[in-house]
Short mmCIF file of C-alpha atoms and ligand atoms in Angstrom, two decimals:
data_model
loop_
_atom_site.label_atom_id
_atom_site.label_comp_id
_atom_site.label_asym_id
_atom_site.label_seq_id
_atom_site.Cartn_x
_atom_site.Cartn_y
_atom_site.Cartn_z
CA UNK A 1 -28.87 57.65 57.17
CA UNK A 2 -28.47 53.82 56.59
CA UNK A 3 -31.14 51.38 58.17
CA UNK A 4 -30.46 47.74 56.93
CA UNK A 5 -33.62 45.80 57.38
CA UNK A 6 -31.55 43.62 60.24
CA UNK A 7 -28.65 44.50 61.73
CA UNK A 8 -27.42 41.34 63.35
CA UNK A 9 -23.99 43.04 63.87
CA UNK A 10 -25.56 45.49 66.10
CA UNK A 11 -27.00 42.30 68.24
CA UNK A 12 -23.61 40.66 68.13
CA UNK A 13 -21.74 43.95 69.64
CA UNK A 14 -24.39 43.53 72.54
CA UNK A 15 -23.98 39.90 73.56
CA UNK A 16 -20.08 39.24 72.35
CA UNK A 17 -18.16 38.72 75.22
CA UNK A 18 -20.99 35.79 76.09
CA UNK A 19 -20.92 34.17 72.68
CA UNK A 20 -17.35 34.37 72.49
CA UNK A 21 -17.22 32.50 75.55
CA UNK A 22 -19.57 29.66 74.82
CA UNK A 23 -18.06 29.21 71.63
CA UNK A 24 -14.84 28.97 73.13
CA UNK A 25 -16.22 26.40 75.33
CA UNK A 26 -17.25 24.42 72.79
CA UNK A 27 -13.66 24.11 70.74
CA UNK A 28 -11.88 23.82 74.47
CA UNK A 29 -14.45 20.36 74.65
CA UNK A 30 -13.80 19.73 70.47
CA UNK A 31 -17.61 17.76 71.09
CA UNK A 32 -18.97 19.32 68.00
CA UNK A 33 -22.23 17.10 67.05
CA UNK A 34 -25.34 16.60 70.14
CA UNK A 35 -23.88 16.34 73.36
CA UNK A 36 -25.02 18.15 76.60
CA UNK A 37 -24.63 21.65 75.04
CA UNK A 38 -27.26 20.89 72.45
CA UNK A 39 -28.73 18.87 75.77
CA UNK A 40 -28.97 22.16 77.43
CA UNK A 41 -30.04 24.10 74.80
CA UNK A 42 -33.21 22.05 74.51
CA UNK A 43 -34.41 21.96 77.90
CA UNK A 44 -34.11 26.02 77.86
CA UNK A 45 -35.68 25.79 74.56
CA UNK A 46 -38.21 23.45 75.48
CA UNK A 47 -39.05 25.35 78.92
CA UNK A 48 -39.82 28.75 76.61
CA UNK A 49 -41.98 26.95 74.60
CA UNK A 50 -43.41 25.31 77.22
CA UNK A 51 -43.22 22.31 76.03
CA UNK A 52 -41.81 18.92 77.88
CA UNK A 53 -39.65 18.04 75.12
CA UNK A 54 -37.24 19.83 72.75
CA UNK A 55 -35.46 17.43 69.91
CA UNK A 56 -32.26 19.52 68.50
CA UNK A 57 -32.06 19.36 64.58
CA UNK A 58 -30.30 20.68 61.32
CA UNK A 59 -32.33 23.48 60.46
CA UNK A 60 -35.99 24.82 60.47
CA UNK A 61 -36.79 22.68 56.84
CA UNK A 62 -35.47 19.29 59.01
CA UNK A 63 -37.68 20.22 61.76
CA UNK A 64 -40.50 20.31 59.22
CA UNK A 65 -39.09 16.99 57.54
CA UNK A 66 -38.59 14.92 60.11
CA UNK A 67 -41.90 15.74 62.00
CA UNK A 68 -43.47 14.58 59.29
CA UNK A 69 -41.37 11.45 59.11
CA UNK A 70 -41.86 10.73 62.21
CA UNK A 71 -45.81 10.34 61.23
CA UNK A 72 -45.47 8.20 58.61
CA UNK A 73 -46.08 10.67 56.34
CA UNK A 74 -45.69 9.69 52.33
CA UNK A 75 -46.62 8.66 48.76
CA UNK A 76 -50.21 8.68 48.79
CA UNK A 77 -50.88 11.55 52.02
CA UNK A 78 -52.52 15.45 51.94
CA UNK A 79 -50.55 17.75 54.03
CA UNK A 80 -52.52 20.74 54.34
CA UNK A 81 -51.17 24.01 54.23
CA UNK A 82 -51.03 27.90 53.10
CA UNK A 83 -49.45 28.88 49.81
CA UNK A 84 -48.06 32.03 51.00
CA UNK A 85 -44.89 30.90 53.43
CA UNK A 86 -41.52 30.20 53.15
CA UNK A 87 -40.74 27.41 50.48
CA UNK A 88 -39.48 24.55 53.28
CA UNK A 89 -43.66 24.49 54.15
CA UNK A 90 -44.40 22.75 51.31
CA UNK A 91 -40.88 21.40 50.20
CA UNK A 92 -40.61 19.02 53.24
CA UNK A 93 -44.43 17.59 52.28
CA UNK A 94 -43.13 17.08 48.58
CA UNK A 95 -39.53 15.58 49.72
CA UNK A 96 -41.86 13.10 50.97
CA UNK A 97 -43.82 11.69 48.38
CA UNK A 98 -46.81 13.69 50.07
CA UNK A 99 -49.13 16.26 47.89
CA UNK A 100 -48.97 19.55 49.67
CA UNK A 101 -52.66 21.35 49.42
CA UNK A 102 -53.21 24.86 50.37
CA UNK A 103 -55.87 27.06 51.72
CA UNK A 104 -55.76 30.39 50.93
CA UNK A 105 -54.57 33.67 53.88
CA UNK A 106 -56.58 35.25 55.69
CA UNK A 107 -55.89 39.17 54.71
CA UNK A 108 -55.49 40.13 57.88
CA UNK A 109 -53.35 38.07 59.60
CA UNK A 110 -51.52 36.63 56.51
CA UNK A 111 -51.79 33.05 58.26
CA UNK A 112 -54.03 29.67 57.00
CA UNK A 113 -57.64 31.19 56.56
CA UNK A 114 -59.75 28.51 59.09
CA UNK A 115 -62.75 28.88 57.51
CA UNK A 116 -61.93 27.58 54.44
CA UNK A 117 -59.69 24.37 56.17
CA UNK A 118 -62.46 21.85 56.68
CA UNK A 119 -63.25 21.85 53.09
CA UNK A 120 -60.25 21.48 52.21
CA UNK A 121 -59.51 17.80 53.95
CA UNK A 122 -60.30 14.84 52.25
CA UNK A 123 -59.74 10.67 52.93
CA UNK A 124 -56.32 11.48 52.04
CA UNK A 125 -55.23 14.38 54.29
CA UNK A 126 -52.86 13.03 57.21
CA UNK A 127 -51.92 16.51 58.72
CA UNK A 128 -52.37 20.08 58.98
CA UNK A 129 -48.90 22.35 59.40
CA UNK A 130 -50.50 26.31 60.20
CA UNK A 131 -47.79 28.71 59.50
CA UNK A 132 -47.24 31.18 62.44
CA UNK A 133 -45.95 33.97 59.62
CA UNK A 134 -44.47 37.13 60.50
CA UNK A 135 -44.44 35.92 64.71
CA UNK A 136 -47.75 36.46 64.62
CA UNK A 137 -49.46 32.87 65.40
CA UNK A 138 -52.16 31.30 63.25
CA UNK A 139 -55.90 30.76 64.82
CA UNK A 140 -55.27 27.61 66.67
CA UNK A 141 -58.64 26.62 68.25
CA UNK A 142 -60.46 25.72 64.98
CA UNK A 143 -57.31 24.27 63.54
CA UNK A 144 -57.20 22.18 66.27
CA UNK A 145 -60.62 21.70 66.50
CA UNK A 146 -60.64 20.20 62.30
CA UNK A 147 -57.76 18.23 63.07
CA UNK A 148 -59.76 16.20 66.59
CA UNK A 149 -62.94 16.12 63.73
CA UNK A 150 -60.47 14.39 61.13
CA UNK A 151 -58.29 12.87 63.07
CA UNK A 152 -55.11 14.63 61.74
CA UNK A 153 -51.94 15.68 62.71
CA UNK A 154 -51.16 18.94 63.57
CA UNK A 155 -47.54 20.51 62.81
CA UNK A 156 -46.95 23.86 63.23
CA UNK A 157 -44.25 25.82 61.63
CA UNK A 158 -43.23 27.80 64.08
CA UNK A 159 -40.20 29.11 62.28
CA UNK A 160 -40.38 32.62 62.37
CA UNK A 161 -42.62 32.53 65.76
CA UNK A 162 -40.42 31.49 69.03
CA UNK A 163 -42.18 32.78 72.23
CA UNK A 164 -45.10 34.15 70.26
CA UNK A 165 -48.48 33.25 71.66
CA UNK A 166 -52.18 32.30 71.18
CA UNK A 167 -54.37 32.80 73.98
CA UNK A 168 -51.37 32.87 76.49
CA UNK A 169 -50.05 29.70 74.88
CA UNK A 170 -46.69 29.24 72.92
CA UNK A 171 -45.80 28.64 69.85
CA UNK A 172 -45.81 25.39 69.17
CA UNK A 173 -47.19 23.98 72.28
CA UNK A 174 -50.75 23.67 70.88
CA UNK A 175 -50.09 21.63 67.77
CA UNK A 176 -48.47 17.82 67.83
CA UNK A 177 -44.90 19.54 66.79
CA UNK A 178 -43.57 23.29 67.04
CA UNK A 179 -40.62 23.42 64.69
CA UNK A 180 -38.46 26.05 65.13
CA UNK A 181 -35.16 27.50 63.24
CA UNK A 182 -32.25 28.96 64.17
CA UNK A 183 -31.68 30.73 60.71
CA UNK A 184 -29.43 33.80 61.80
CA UNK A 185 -32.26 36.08 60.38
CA UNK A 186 -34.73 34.56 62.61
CA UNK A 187 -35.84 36.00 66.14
CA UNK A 188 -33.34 33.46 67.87
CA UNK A 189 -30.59 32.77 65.50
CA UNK A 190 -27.77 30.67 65.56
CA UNK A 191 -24.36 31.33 63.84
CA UNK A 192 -25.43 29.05 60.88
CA UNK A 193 -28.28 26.58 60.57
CA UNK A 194 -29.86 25.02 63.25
CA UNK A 195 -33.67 24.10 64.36
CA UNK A 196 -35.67 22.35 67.14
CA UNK A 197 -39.02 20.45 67.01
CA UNK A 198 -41.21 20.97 70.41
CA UNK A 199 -43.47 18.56 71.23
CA UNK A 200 -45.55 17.62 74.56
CA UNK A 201 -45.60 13.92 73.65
CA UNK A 202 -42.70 11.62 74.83
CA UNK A 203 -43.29 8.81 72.78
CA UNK A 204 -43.04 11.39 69.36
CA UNK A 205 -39.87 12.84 71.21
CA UNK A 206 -38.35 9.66 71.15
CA UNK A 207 -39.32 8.82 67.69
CA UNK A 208 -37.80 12.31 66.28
CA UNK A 209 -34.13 11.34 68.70
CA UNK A 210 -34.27 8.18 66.74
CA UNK A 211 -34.78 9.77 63.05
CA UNK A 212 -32.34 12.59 63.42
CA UNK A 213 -29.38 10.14 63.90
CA UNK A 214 -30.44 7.77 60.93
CA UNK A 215 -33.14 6.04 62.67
CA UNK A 216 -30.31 4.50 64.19
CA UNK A 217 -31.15 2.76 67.77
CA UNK A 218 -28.90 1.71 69.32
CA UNK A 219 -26.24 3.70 67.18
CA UNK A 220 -25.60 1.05 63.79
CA UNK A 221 -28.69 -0.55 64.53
CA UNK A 222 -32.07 0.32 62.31
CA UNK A 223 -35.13 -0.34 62.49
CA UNK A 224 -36.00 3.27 60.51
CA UNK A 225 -34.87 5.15 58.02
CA UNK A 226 -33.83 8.21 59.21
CA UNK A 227 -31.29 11.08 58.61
CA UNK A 228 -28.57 12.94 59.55
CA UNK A 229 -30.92 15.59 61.11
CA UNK A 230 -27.97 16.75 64.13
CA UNK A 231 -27.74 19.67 65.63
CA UNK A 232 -24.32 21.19 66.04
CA UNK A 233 -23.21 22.48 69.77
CA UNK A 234 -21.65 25.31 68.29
CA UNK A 235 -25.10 26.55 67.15
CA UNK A 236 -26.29 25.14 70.79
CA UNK A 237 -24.22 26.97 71.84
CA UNK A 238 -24.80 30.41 70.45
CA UNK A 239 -28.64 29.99 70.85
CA UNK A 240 -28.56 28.90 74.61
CA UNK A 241 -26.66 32.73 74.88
CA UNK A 242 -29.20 34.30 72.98
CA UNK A 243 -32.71 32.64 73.94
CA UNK A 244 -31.41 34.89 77.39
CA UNK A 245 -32.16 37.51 75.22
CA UNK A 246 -34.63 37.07 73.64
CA UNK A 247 -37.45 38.47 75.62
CA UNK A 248 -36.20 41.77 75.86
CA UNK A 249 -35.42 42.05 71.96
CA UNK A 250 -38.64 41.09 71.54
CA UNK A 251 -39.90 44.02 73.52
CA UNK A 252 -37.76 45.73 71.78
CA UNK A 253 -39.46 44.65 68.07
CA UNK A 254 -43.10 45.38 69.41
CA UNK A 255 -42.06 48.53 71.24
CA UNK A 256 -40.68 49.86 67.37
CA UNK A 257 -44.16 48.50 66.01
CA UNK A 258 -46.09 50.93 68.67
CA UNK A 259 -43.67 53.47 67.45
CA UNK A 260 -44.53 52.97 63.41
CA UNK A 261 -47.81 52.69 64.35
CA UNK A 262 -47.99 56.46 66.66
CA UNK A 263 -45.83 57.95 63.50
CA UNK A 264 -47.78 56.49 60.36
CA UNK A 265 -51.31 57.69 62.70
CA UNK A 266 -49.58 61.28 62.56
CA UNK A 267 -48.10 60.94 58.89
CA UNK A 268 -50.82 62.24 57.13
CA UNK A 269 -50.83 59.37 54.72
CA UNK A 270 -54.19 58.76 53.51
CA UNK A 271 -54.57 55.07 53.50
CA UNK A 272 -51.64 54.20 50.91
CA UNK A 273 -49.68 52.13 53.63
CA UNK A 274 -51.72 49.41 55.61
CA UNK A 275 -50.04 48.56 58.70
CA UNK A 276 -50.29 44.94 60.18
CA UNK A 277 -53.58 44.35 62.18
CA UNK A 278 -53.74 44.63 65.88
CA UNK A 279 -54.22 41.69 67.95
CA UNK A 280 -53.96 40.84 71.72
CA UNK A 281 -51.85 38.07 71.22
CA UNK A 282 -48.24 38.46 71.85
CA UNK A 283 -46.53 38.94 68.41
CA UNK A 284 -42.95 39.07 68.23
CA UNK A 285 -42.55 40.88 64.78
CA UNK A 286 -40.23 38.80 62.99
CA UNK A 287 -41.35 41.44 60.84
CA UNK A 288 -42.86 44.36 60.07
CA UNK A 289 -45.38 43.85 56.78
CA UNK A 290 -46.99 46.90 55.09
CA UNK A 291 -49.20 46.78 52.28
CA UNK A 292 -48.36 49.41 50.48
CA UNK A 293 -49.70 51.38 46.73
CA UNK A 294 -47.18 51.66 44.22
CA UNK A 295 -45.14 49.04 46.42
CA UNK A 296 -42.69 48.52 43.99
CA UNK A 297 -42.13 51.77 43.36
CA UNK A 298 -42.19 52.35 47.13
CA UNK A 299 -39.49 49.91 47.59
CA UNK A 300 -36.86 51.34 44.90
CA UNK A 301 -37.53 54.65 46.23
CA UNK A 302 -36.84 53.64 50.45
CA UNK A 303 -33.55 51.61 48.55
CA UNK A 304 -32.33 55.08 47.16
CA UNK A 305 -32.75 56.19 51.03
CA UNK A 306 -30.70 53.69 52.13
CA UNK A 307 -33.19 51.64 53.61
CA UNK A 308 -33.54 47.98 53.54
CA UNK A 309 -36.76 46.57 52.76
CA UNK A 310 -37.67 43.38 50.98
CA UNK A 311 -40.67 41.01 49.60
CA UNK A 312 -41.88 37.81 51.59
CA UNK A 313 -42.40 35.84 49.80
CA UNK A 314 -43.11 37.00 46.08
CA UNK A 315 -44.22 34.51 44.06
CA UNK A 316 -47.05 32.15 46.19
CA UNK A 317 -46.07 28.81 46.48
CA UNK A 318 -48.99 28.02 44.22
CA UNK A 319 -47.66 29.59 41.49
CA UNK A 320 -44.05 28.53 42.07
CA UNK A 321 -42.75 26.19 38.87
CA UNK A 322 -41.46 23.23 40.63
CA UNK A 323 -45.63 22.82 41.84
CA UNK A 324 -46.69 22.81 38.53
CA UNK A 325 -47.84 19.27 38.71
CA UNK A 326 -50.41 20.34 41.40
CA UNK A 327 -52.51 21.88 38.90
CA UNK A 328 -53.12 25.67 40.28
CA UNK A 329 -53.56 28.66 38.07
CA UNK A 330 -53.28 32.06 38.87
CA UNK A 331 -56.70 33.65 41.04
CA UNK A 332 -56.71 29.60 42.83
CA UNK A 333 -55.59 31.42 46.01
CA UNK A 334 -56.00 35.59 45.86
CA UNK A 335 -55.12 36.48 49.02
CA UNK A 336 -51.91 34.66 48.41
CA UNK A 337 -51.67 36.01 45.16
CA UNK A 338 -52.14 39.69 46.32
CA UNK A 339 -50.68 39.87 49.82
CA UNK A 340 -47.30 38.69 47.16
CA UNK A 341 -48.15 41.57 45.10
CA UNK A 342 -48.50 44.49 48.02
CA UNK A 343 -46.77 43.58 50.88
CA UNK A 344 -43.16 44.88 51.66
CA UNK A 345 -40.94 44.30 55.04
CA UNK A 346 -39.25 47.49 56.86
CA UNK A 347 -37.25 46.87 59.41
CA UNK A 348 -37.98 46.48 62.60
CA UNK A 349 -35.34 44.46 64.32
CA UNK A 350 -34.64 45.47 67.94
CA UNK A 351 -31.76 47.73 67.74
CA UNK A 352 -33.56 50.24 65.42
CA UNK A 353 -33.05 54.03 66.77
CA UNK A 354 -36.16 56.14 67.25
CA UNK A 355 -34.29 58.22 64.97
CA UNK A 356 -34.26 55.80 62.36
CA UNK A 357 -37.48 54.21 62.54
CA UNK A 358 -38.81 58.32 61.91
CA UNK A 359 -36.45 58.10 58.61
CA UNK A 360 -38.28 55.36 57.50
CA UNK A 361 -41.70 56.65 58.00
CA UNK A 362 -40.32 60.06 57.10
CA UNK A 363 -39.33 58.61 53.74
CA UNK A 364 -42.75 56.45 53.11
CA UNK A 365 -44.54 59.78 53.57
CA UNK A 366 -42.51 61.58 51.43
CA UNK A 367 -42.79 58.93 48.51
CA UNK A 368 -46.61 59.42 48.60
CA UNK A 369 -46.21 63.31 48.98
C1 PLP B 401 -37.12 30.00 57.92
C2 PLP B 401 -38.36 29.21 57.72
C3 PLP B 401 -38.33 27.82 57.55
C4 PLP B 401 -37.07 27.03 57.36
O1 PLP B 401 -36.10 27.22 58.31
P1 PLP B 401 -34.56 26.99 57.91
O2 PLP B 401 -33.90 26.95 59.26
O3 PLP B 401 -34.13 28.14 57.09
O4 PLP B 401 -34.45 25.70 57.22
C5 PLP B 401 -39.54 27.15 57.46
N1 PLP B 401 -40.70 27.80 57.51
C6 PLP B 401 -40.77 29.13 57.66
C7 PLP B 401 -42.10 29.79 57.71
C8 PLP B 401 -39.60 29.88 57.75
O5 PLP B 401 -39.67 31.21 57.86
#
C-alpha cells in the first residue's frame, strides 16, 4: 500500500470541474494581479476568520513581512517569538533589521511557552508573533494579556492554522494581524504562492493595501516604502473554490486523528509513540505530530512501507547557521531542541482511507514489535 503524507491530487479529483472553471474565468478576464477576484476572495476569507478585513498578499512569509512593516518595525526592535516554526517566523523579523528572540515550546502543545514570555520582553521588544503550529492555536489570553502590559504588538502566524480556534475564536482574530498562506501544502492551498493578513483594524488594513503595492498611494505616488506584496487572482481564484471546502476536509483531518488515536489506544504499544495532546479547541491538524523512540529509525522503516512521513522542522531556528550572530548554543531552548529530535509527521490529510490510516499504525506497531 502507498500513503503519501498529502495527497493533494486526491483533493484536486474532488473539486476539478470547480477549479477548472474559476481558473478559466480568470484567463477569459486576462486580470491577473488584485482585482475583484482577489476582492472576493478576501471578504470570504475575512468572514471565516472573522475578521472585518482581509488584505490579499504574495505568500504566507509577505504576510509576516509586511505586518511587520506596517508597524514600523526595524533596526533597533525585539520581535518575540518561538524557535521551533517554520523559518519565514523569524526570517521576516531579520529581513527587517529587527533581532528575532525566542521563548522556548511548550511540550505539549509545541506552541510559544507563556510562562516564560514576560521575561523575555525588554525596552526593546515591539511585538509578539505566537505561532499557531500544527493548526493547533497558541494560548492567546496571556499572550495577549503581556502584550496590553507592554504595550506590544501582537502578530500571529497563522500559517498553518485557517479556521482553527481558541476559545471559540479564530485564528487570527485575537492578535493585531492573522497571516495566513496559501502554500499548496497548507489546509487551504492555492495553486502556487499566495497569503492573506486578517486584521479587525481598518486603519492597519489600509496601511497593509498601501505597502503591498509599493507603498504606492495613489498608484506612482509614495509616501512609503513598500513592496510588491500582490496577490494573484489565479490563486484567488483557486482558494475562493476551496475555502468552500474547507470545513468538511477539516472534519475530515480530525475525524482521521480520532481514528489514530482509537487504533494506537488498541495497538499495544507501550508508550514508544506519543500522540498529540487533547484539547477542546478546534484543531484542524495541519498535521499529525508523534513523538516517537528510535524516530529515525521509525521513519526509514514507515519509508520502506511506502509511507510518507517527514520532520518539522529539524534543526530549531536557534541553532540554524544564518542566526549565529544571536548568540544561542545548543540546551538555550530544549524543548525546541528535543521536540526537533523526536517528533515525526504521518499523514493525516483528509482523503486518507480507514484502510490506510490502519497501515500506518499497523506498521508503527510492527516497528516496535
Ligand atoms: C508556511 C508557513 C509560513 C510561510 O508561508 P509561505 O506561504 O510558504 O511563505 C510561515 N509560517 C509558518 C508557521 C508556516 O508554516
Amino acid at each position: 500500500m502507498d500513503v503519501p503524507l498529502l495527497d493533494l491530487r486526491a483533493q484536486y479529483r474532488s473539486i476539478k470541474e470547480e477549479v477548472d472553471a474559476a481558473v478559466a474565468t480568470v484567463f477569459a478576464s486576462q486580470h491577473f494581479i488584485l482585482g475583484p477576484v482577489v476582492v472576493e476572495c478576501e471578504t470570504a476569507v475575512a468572514a471565516y476568520s472573522n475578521c472585518d478585513h482581509a488584505v490579499g498578499v504574495s505568500s504566507g512569509s509577505d504576510a509576516l513581512l509586511v505586518a511587520l512593516m506596517a508597524e514600523g518595525i526595524g533596526a533597533g526592535d525585539e520581535v518575540i517569538t518561538t524557535p521551533y516554526t517554520f523559518f519565514a517566523t523569524a526570517g521576516a523579523v531579520t529581513r527587517l533589521g529587527a533581532t528575532p528572540v525566542f521563548v522556548d515550546i511548550d511540550p505539549e502543545s509545541f506552541n510559544m511557552d507563556v510562562t516564560a514570555l514576560a521575561a523575555a520582553v525588554t525596552p526593546r521588544c515591539k511585538a509578539i508573533i505566537p505561532v499557531h503550529l500544527y493548526g493547533r492555536m497558541a494560548d492567546m489570553d496571556p499572550v495577549m494579556q503581556v502584550a496590553r502590559d507592554h504595550d506590544l504588538v501582537v502578530i500571529e502566524d497563522a500559517a498553518q492554522a485557517i479556521g482553527a480556534e481558541y476559545n471559540g475564536r479564530r485564528a487570527g482574530s485575537i492578535g493585531d494581524y492573522g497571516c495566513l498562506s496559501f502554500f499548496p501544502s497548507k489546509n487551504l492551498g492555492g495553486a502556487g504562492d499566495g497569503g492573506m493578513v486578517v486584521t479587525n483594524d481598518a486603519e492597519r488594513a489600509e496601511r497593509l493595501r498601501v505597502l503591498r503595492v509599493h507603498g504606492g498611494k495613489p498608484k506612482y505616488y509614495h509616501h512609503v516604502i513598500g513592496g510588491n506584496f500582490r496577490l494573484d487572482a489565479i490563486q484567488a481564484a483557486v482558494v475562493a473554490v476551496k475555502l468552500r471546502h474547507l470545513d468538511a476536509w477539516t472534519e475530515a483531518r480530525q475525524q482521521n486523528a480520532r481514528r489514530y488515536a482509537a487504533l494506537f489506544a488498541q495497538s499495544g504499544l507501550d508508550g514508544q509513540v506519543t500522540l498529540p495532546a487533547e484539547t477542546d479547541d478546534r484543531h484542524i491538524y495541519n498535521q499529525y505530530i508523534l513523538r516517537a523512540d528510535r524516530r529515525d529509525e521509525l521513519m526509514a522503516h514507515l519509508k520502506d512501507a511506502g509511507i510518507g512521513c517527514e520532520i518539522y522542522y529539524p534543526v530549531p531556528l536557534h541553532r540554524q547557521e544564518c542566526f549565529a550572530g544571536l548568540g544561542h548554543g545548543e540546551g538555550d531552548f530544549p524543548e525546541s531542541e528535543r521536540a526537533a529530535r523526536e517528533t515525526v509527521a504521518i499523514p493525516v490529510y483528509p482523503e486518507l482511507s480507514g484502510d490506510q490510516a490502519n497501515y500506518v499504525v499497523e506498521m508503527i506497531t510492527a516497528f516496535y514489535n
